[in-house]
């Protein structure tokens, strides 16, 4: 469904949201905790920073933080710099011309599914996923980020 890059972006943003308010988190700590190659993750995070979803700071104590509250950050904003979900109507059967006017055998059912997936990414926030992942309102898992350097 998502490219690996978009998946990594989503995982990293969820991680940052779980640790929001602690302090900027170094890319090394995020990469290690999420098992994502550091250089690859760094490029992803900088792309999100250019979109003003994250802030980045250099030097000792530097790292990344969300600039948008998790409750106001739809998943679509996180994945769209890497994957085009809205407006993407690739034919399930591989036809080059497939539309409402000239549909393939799967068009109407597939279009309905794509529309639901796009709506999920547009309507679901980062906070929604974090809350859904916490059984009984437990606090997020904490790592010892203070001892790591960037």
XYZ file of C-alpha atoms in Angstrom:
150
model
C 0.000 0.000 0.000
C 2.649 2.531 1.072
C 6.188 2.790 -0.175
C 8.881 1.949 2.332
C 9.816 5.637 2.496
C 6.252 6.691 3.386
C 6.037 3.890 5.954
C 9.286 5.029 7.572
C 8.012 8.624 7.608
C 4.823 7.548 9.332
C 6.664 5.415 11.884
C 9.099 8.243 12.665
C 6.334 10.831 13.077
C 4.416 8.512 15.399
C 7.602 8.042 17.407
C 8.171 11.789 17.640
C 4.555 12.332 18.683
C 4.898 9.748 21.456
C 7.919 11.660 22.766
C 6.563 15.159 22.125
C 7.663 17.701 24.690
C 10.658 15.737 25.974
C 13.270 17.515 23.843
C 14.478 17.321 20.240
C 15.217 13.689 19.439
C 18.434 12.924 17.548
C 18.053 11.067 14.275
C 20.451 8.394 15.585
C 18.086 7.584 18.461
C 15.048 7.401 16.183
C 16.876 5.256 13.632
C 18.119 2.868 16.297
C 14.800 2.528 18.096
C 12.856 2.013 14.857
C 15.529 -0.052 13.042
C 15.621 2.332 10.090
C 18.892 3.132 8.263
C 20.120 6.435 9.708
C 20.987 8.253 6.467
C 17.728 7.197 4.827
C 15.749 8.377 7.856
C 17.644 11.665 7.967
C 16.574 12.463 4.389
C 12.968 11.575 5.210
C 12.926 13.763 8.314
C 14.482 16.696 6.479
C 11.808 16.393 3.781
C 9.128 16.584 6.483
C 10.932 19.553 8.035
C 10.835 21.351 4.674
C 7.065 20.798 4.732
C 6.966 22.457 8.181
C 5.703 19.295 9.875
C 8.932 18.959 11.878
C 11.583 21.285 13.195
C 15.212 20.336 13.253
C 18.056 21.672 15.308
C 21.760 20.950 15.024
C 24.469 20.353 17.538
C 24.494 18.912 20.992
C 20.926 18.533 22.191
C 19.658 18.870 18.636
C 17.283 16.654 16.768
C 13.730 16.626 15.467
C 10.367 17.603 16.951
C 6.838 17.914 15.626
C 5.782 21.473 14.774
C 2.155 20.487 14.322
C 0.135 19.039 17.207
C -0.486 15.316 16.732
C -4.219 16.023 16.985
C -4.023 18.354 13.965
C -1.689 16.245 11.839
C -3.500 13.981 9.362
C -1.634 10.908 8.173
C -2.033 12.148 4.602
C 0.244 15.131 5.336
C 2.951 12.736 6.526
C 2.852 10.299 3.605
C 2.003 12.586 0.688
C 5.538 13.975 0.250
C 6.545 10.392 -0.601
C 3.403 8.727 -2.007
C 0.600 10.317 -3.994
C -2.615 8.920 -2.557
C -5.144 11.553 -3.572
C -5.997 11.496 -7.224
C -4.119 8.248 -7.801
C -6.396 5.934 -9.692
C -4.178 3.208 -11.054
C -6.118 0.481 -12.798
C -6.144 -2.715 -10.763
C -6.009 -4.742 -13.978
C -3.211 -2.645 -15.502
C -5.168 -0.931 -18.260
C -3.651 2.328 -19.445
C -7.125 3.823 -19.936
C -9.480 3.109 -17.086
C -12.026 5.652 -15.908
C -15.671 6.032 -14.982
C -16.374 6.547 -18.695
C -14.263 3.562 -19.770
C -14.060 1.219 -16.784
C -12.317 -2.126 -16.503
C -14.126 -5.046 -14.861
C -12.817 -4.070 -11.397
C -13.000 -0.277 -11.747
C -16.044 0.592 -9.648
C -15.168 -1.714 -6.745
C -11.491 -0.717 -6.851
C -12.275 3.004 -7.020
C -14.502 2.631 -3.961
C -11.653 0.930 -2.060
C -9.089 3.566 -3.082
C -11.481 6.322 -2.005
C -11.917 4.688 1.426
C -8.153 4.310 1.890
C -7.578 7.942 0.912
C -10.321 9.041 3.318
C -8.636 7.055 6.104
C -5.345 8.906 5.554
C -7.104 12.270 5.247
C -9.364 11.850 8.307
C -7.077 9.962 10.703
C -4.609 11.983 12.751
C -1.324 10.958 14.304
C -2.979 11.344 17.709
C -5.735 8.910 16.697
C -3.174 6.180 16.012
C -1.248 6.842 19.202
C -4.410 6.662 21.298
C -5.571 3.498 19.535
C -2.207 1.839 20.224
C -2.274 2.488 23.986
C -4.145 -0.177 25.892
C -6.150 1.327 28.764
C -4.625 4.794 28.247
C -1.098 3.722 29.184
C 1.759 6.148 28.665
C 4.037 5.552 25.648
C 7.144 3.434 25.907
C 10.065 5.624 26.963
C 13.610 5.212 25.805
C 16.681 6.723 27.372
C 17.101 9.467 24.797
C 19.075 11.794 27.053
C 22.255 9.735 26.825
C 22.330 9.664 23.037
C 24.018 12.230 20.850
C 23.416 13.191 17.246
